[in-house]
Amino acid sequence: MKSRTKRLVALFATLAMTASLLAGCGGGSEPTTSDTPATTDDVAADDAATDDAATTDDAATDDAAGDTASAGDTTSTPRNETLYFAGQQWGTINDWNPFSTNSNNPMCIQQKDSSRTLIYETLFMFNMLDGELYPLLGTEWSWDDEAMTSMTVKMNPDAHWSDGSALTANDVAYTWEANVKYESSLGMDFPNYVESITAVDDATVAIKCKLDDAGNPTNPLKVQQLLQQMYVMQKAYLETVEGRNNSDKEAMKLDKMEDLVASGPYMPFFDDDQKIVFIRDENYWGQAASMWGKLPAPKYIAHVIYADNNAGQVALEAGDVDVCQQFTTDVQKLWEEKNLPITTYIDEPPYGQCATMPSCWMNVEKPGLDQVAVRKAIAMATDYDQIIASAMSNQSPTFTDVPRSTMNPTDGEQAMYDHDAVKDLQFAGNDIEGAKALLDEAGIVDSDGDGIREYNGTPLSFKAECPKGWTDWMASLEIVAASAKEIGIDIQTYFPDQNTFYDDITTGNFEICMNSPSGSSITNPWGRCMQFLSSQYADLEVNWSGNWSQYRNDEADEILAKIPLETDEATLKEYYTRLNEIYLTDVPNFALMYRPELFYIVNESVWTGYPMKDDGSNIPPTDCTDGYGIAALYNLTLVE
């Protein structure tokens, strides 16, 4: 078992190298500000980050290693003032515009369940560890009535913009109006749940929920989600951008916003096709006693744009990367065999905080897969232990450790349903004889002796797909296919390019596919149950949202409609227990593994003090950047 003490032994072994590195950086002059705004990163929480690509980019790796800043050199920053990332930026950024649909700039712009708030900020921060919202620009929020038809948010009076002007409720209201007016992704989604957002006064925001025909809010959970997802933008700046674009909707989405005004702890500093750098705002409002009480420790946030995962891992091992968001096979070998000062959130398998469940989705509209016995037999036969041991190199709990359900393996969600009530419906996998018996009982047999069972005279033969290059997913589907063969079901794997794959699953043009539901969110586990079971998504002509199995169940739909309006915990537990009974009985899809929402590997040769499980900080392993995970930046210290 790895421990902080053991990591420090490895760390001391590298101190000579680090001391030399810091000595080379310490005497440099301050870099001058570039006219080019700093670039940001891409989403490497995507499973494409599991690519086992080949070559390393030596130039990029060298660029990350302990640059010495010199006058006028904006590409270099002192190593002992810079926190380096890998696995989050895979190309040159396009803009700094939160309304854009093509920014390729997620280090700055990533409005998700745990929004990234290095530059733009949200009202609150989501903490995946406890499912709570933590204050940021807003200090508190509350429903105005038991029916949850309206909400009041109080603003932090200390908050101000990077130009020094006060950040008020008027900025929040105008941001909402602009998102709706210019039809950003957020502005297209949330008006289904939010009627209006207005400023009562400078310090008070009023949010009115959209109501259904019966006078009930359409979805209070989605209203709460907006609090930690919408970037608040400056009203005066938005008016400037509107002016130069004549308030044209498309032009507003294409504006690069390189002259941005923001409220976060960092601002753009430098970017090109090799590297991005943010610089700390020394006047950041968050150093007020009402917020963090100090500035984040790193002066610079930097990300070299590596050619592939392999290049990023080489840089991580060399100490040129501090925080790595990449899947690394047998990650424990980095400290057990290579004796490197590298660690993960958890000391032992699964090493990371798993929060999502890449699943096998079976299209129930396809003959054969429309039969529960066929779907459940495939699920029962699959060897999950082999998937977890090989495809995930044990970086997932087993389904014996955490029995399958619609819940992620966090303590909070696991407590929200009755495990005993669904115990008899569970299957741990590799149950070949049980799966055969289930099919035999259903009369689905191999009548012609060719080794493949038939249903209504047609052999049970299916194609299972995921994107080419997503190696752990590819390996998982190969194991599903091999297990199915043992029970007389023919599954052939198919690995198209990513665009073809997404076209297939969003249009229902597949038989079996692998895809992930959402991870941690203020709307979960309801949101994930929607993705697993709601027929709402089955009716979409192009479906990016969920229920790719196209499963329909009236009772599940009724329960899913009730949950957002229910506050009694006992009743919610009943609802979630019943949803899990439906899920495990009908098996429209089944999880193949548990998986971190973000991979989190840190090298402690330069910086230390990163969040670790059970360290008492309650800071989630969201790479020091997302949701309440950004609190980690205030705890980091230099290795001495």
XYZ file of C-alpha atoms in Angstrom, residues 151-471:
321
model
C -35.403 30.985 -5.819
C -33.343 33.780 -4.265
C -29.555 34.005 -4.586
C -27.423 36.363 -2.504
C -24.249 37.730 -4.108
C -20.832 38.139 -2.510
C -20.334 41.920 -2.137
C -16.547 41.469 -2.368
C -16.731 40.062 -5.907
C -15.383 42.286 -8.663
C -14.262 42.055 -12.259
C -10.710 41.953 -13.573
C -11.088 45.647 -14.493
C -11.858 46.441 -10.834
C -15.566 47.200 -11.246
C -18.111 45.589 -8.928
C -19.768 42.316 -9.901
C -23.473 42.532 -9.125
C -26.814 40.819 -9.619
C -27.292 42.942 -12.734
C -24.416 41.051 -14.369
C -26.077 37.724 -13.538
C -29.420 38.797 -14.996
C -27.833 40.198 -18.160
C -25.731 37.056 -18.622
C -28.884 34.953 -18.551
C -30.673 37.189 -21.024
C -27.695 37.116 -23.393
C -27.471 33.317 -23.289
C -31.143 33.060 -24.178
C -31.062 35.830 -26.802
C -28.033 34.484 -28.624
C -29.031 30.830 -28.233
C -25.922 29.440 -26.612
C -26.053 25.752 -25.676
C -26.962 26.798 -22.139
C -29.479 29.310 -23.478
C -31.207 26.605 -25.515
C -31.421 24.100 -22.647
C -32.277 25.947 -19.448
C -35.238 28.097 -20.613
C -37.165 24.816 -20.426
C -36.820 25.106 -16.640
C -36.135 28.799 -15.915
C -38.719 31.476 -16.725
C -36.621 34.497 -15.790
C -33.616 35.755 -13.841
C -33.753 39.319 -12.556
C -31.823 41.594 -10.225
C -33.834 42.619 -7.161
C -30.934 44.849 -6.135
C -27.163 44.741 -6.585
C -26.790 41.906 -4.076
C -29.926 39.831 -4.790
C -30.885 37.627 -7.739
C -34.444 36.363 -8.248
C -34.944 33.194 -10.297
C -38.428 32.176 -11.395
C -39.015 28.594 -12.465
C -40.922 27.703 -15.566
C -44.226 26.096 -14.575
C -46.224 23.325 -16.211
C -49.968 23.442 -16.877
C -50.660 22.313 -13.300
C -48.614 25.164 -11.842
C -45.689 22.997 -10.806
C -42.072 23.839 -11.663
C -40.931 21.794 -14.648
C -37.719 20.716 -12.918
C -36.216 22.298 -9.783
C -33.110 20.093 -10.079
C -32.219 21.708 -13.387
C -32.640 25.149 -11.829
C -30.092 24.176 -9.174
C -27.790 22.898 -11.907
C -27.768 26.330 -13.520
C -26.210 27.784 -10.346
C -22.985 25.859 -10.901
C -22.997 25.757 -14.685
C -23.621 29.288 -15.998
C -20.548 31.506 -16.288
C -21.403 35.003 -15.057
C -20.212 37.632 -17.545
C -19.884 41.380 -17.181
C -22.916 43.298 -18.469
C -20.796 46.223 -19.694
C -18.464 43.894 -21.597
C -21.335 41.980 -23.188
C -22.816 45.282 -24.330
C -19.454 46.129 -25.936
C -19.399 42.799 -27.775
C -23.000 43.293 -28.869
C -22.115 46.714 -30.202
C -19.275 45.520 -32.418
C -21.424 42.645 -33.707
C -24.666 44.611 -34.148
C -26.290 42.121 -31.769
C -26.233 39.519 -34.533
C -26.737 36.039 -33.098
C -24.218 34.214 -35.249
C -21.642 36.995 -35.029
C -21.893 36.944 -31.237
C -21.056 33.226 -31.225
C -18.053 33.785 -33.488
C -16.543 36.706 -31.551
C -13.163 35.616 -30.175
C -13.522 37.754 -27.006
C -9.757 38.104 -26.726
C -10.332 41.355 -24.794
C -12.391 39.498 -22.191
C -13.269 40.823 -18.747
C -13.637 38.035 -16.171
C -13.818 37.493 -12.422
C -11.644 34.396 -11.905
C -8.220 33.975 -10.299
C -6.394 33.760 -13.663
C -6.335 35.606 -16.966
C -4.978 34.709 -20.418
C -1.225 35.212 -20.752
C 0.096 33.313 -23.774
C -1.046 30.733 -26.288
C 0.000 29.180 -29.558
C -0.168 25.720 -31.128
C 2.442 24.384 -28.687
C 1.487 25.720 -25.279
C -1.008 27.749 -23.285
C -0.376 29.813 -20.150
C -2.681 31.614 -17.726
C -1.356 34.229 -15.297
C -2.719 34.912 -11.824
C -4.725 38.103 -11.335
C -2.949 39.686 -8.375
C -6.085 41.740 -7.680
C -8.386 38.708 -7.699
C -11.385 39.353 -5.456
C -11.240 35.820 -3.973
C -8.386 36.797 -1.647
C -11.010 38.583 0.464
C -11.785 37.023 3.848
C -15.293 36.204 2.612
C -13.882 33.753 0.061
C -10.463 32.027 -0.015
C -8.626 34.612 2.065
C -5.574 34.414 -0.218
C -4.464 33.971 -3.814
C -3.934 30.539 -5.396
C -0.376 29.278 -4.931
C 0.738 28.914 -8.581
C 1.295 32.213 -10.376
C 0.965 30.486 -13.733
C -1.195 27.660 -15.058
C 0.369 26.058 -18.153
C -0.428 23.232 -20.527
C 1.874 21.994 -23.269
C -0.144 20.661 -26.205
C 1.215 17.129 -26.391
C 0.935 15.000 -29.491
C -0.649 12.089 -27.644
C -1.086 10.309 -24.318
C 2.354 8.763 -24.484
C 4.042 12.143 -24.767
C 2.050 13.415 -21.808
C 3.025 10.419 -19.698
C 6.717 10.828 -20.568
C 6.505 14.434 -19.373
C 4.676 13.372 -16.202
C 7.384 10.861 -15.353
C 10.086 13.454 -16.035
C 8.485 15.907 -13.601
C 7.548 18.298 -16.416
C 3.848 17.755 -15.694
C 2.337 18.285 -12.252
C -1.315 17.298 -12.821
C -2.179 14.668 -15.428
C -5.712 13.926 -16.643
C -4.946 10.787 -18.661
C -5.712 7.107 -18.261
C -2.447 5.346 -17.421
C -2.333 1.574 -17.551
C -0.915 0.049 -14.349
C -0.449 3.507 -12.859
C 0.877 1.972 -9.620
C 4.082 0.932 -11.401
C 5.104 4.594 -11.514
C 5.809 4.511 -7.773
C 6.147 0.803 -7.043
C 8.655 -0.014 -9.796
C 9.989 3.332 -11.014
C 10.063 4.879 -7.516
C 8.737 8.209 -8.806
C 7.119 10.857 -6.567
C 3.806 10.290 -8.329
C 0.507 9.619 -6.637
C -3.199 9.182 -7.259
C -6.243 10.208 -5.228
C -6.540 6.792 -3.552
C -3.543 4.784 -2.330
C -4.744 1.454 -3.702
C -7.082 0.160 -6.439
C -9.112 1.720 -7.973
C -6.704 4.681 -7.399
C -9.269 7.261 -8.531
C -12.731 8.390 -7.401
C -14.991 6.562 -9.822
C -18.141 8.493 -10.668
C -19.410 7.243 -14.010
C -20.245 3.892 -15.575
C -19.331 3.220 -19.215
C -22.120 0.886 -20.270
C -23.172 -1.599 -22.919
C -26.313 -0.237 -24.605
C -28.496 -2.738 -26.454
C -30.907 -1.354 -29.029
C -34.231 -2.815 -27.880
C -35.812 -2.063 -31.243
C -33.616 -4.698 -32.914
C -35.056 -8.237 -33.222
C -33.565 -10.486 -30.573
C -32.396 -7.573 -28.427
C -36.062 -6.758 -27.870
C -36.141 -9.869 -25.650
C -35.306 -9.391 -21.971
C -33.885 -12.922 -21.757
C -31.340 -12.174 -24.493
C -30.262 -8.870 -22.971
C -29.956 -10.252 -19.457
C -28.142 -13.377 -20.650
C -25.487 -11.229 -22.357
C -25.146 -9.180 -19.167
C -24.938 -12.259 -16.924
C -22.316 -13.955 -19.108
C -19.963 -10.980 -19.449
C -16.735 -11.380 -17.482
C -16.558 -8.048 -15.641
C -13.599 -9.074 -13.511
C -11.594 -9.599 -16.689
C -12.681 -6.199 -18.031
C -11.660 -4.488 -14.804
C -8.363 -6.372 -14.527
C -7.259 -6.002 -18.145
C -9.039 -3.095 -19.846
C -8.981 -0.937 -16.697
C -5.863 -2.446 -15.038
C -7.915 -2.664 -11.810
C -8.718 1.059 -11.775
C -12.365 0.293 -11.018
C -14.211 -1.332 -8.121
C -15.622 -4.739 -8.995
C -19.353 -5.354 -9.121
C -18.909 -7.540 -6.075
C -17.447 -4.546 -4.223
C -20.172 -2.207 -5.500
C -23.188 -4.112 -6.871
C -24.605 -2.703 -10.083
C -27.357 -0.121 -10.036
C -28.124 3.238 -11.589
C -25.954 4.836 -8.889
C -22.281 5.747 -9.115
C -19.968 4.224 -6.470
C -19.857 7.291 -4.209
C -21.177 6.897 -0.653
C -23.858 9.550 -1.146
C -25.523 7.907 -4.123
C -25.127 4.371 -2.800
C -27.171 5.361 0.250
C -30.103 6.500 -1.910
C -31.598 3.075 -2.663
C -32.357 -0.143 -0.768
C -29.612 -2.631 -1.672
C -31.401 -5.568 -0.064
C -34.543 -4.976 -2.125
C -32.687 -5.637 -5.385
C -30.172 -8.186 -4.117
C -31.908 -11.127 -5.825
C -31.755 -9.298 -9.172
C -28.003 -8.752 -9.107
C -25.495 -10.504 -11.352
C -21.736 -10.400 -10.845
C -20.892 -11.716 -14.320
C -19.171 -14.715 -15.871
C -22.277 -16.772 -15.079
C -22.237 -18.863 -18.238
C -24.454 -21.663 -16.944
C -27.002 -19.259 -15.492
C -27.199 -17.348 -18.779
C -27.646 -20.575 -20.764
C -30.426 -21.688 -18.425
C -32.198 -18.333 -18.811
C -32.147 -18.612 -22.600
C -33.218 -22.264 -22.544
C -36.170 -21.411 -20.299
C -37.213 -18.693 -22.763
C -37.119 -21.210 -25.606
C -34.230 -19.433 -27.304
C -32.095 -22.357 -28.400
C -29.659 -23.459 -31.105
C -31.985 -25.520 -33.306
C -29.610 -26.185 -36.210
C -26.465 -27.058 -34.256
C -24.256 -24.273 -35.655
C -23.439 -22.956 -32.182
C -25.660 -19.864 -32.468
C -29.098 -19.668 -30.862
C -32.057 -18.403 -32.876
C -35.025 -16.242 -32.032
C -38.043 -16.507 -34.363
C -35.860 -18.470 -36.742
C -33.146 -15.788 -36.980
C -29.677 -16.383 -35.505
C -28.770 -14.128 -32.598
C -25.955 -12.240 -34.297
C -25.141 -8.617 -33.445
C -22.531 -5.946 -34.042
C -21.041 -4.088 -31.027
C -19.251 -0.803 -31.559
C -17.173 1.924 -29.953
C -14.662 4.370 -31.467
C -11.423 3.051 -32.891
C -8.453 3.884 -30.663
C -10.384 3.919 -27.384
C -8.370 0.913 -26.341
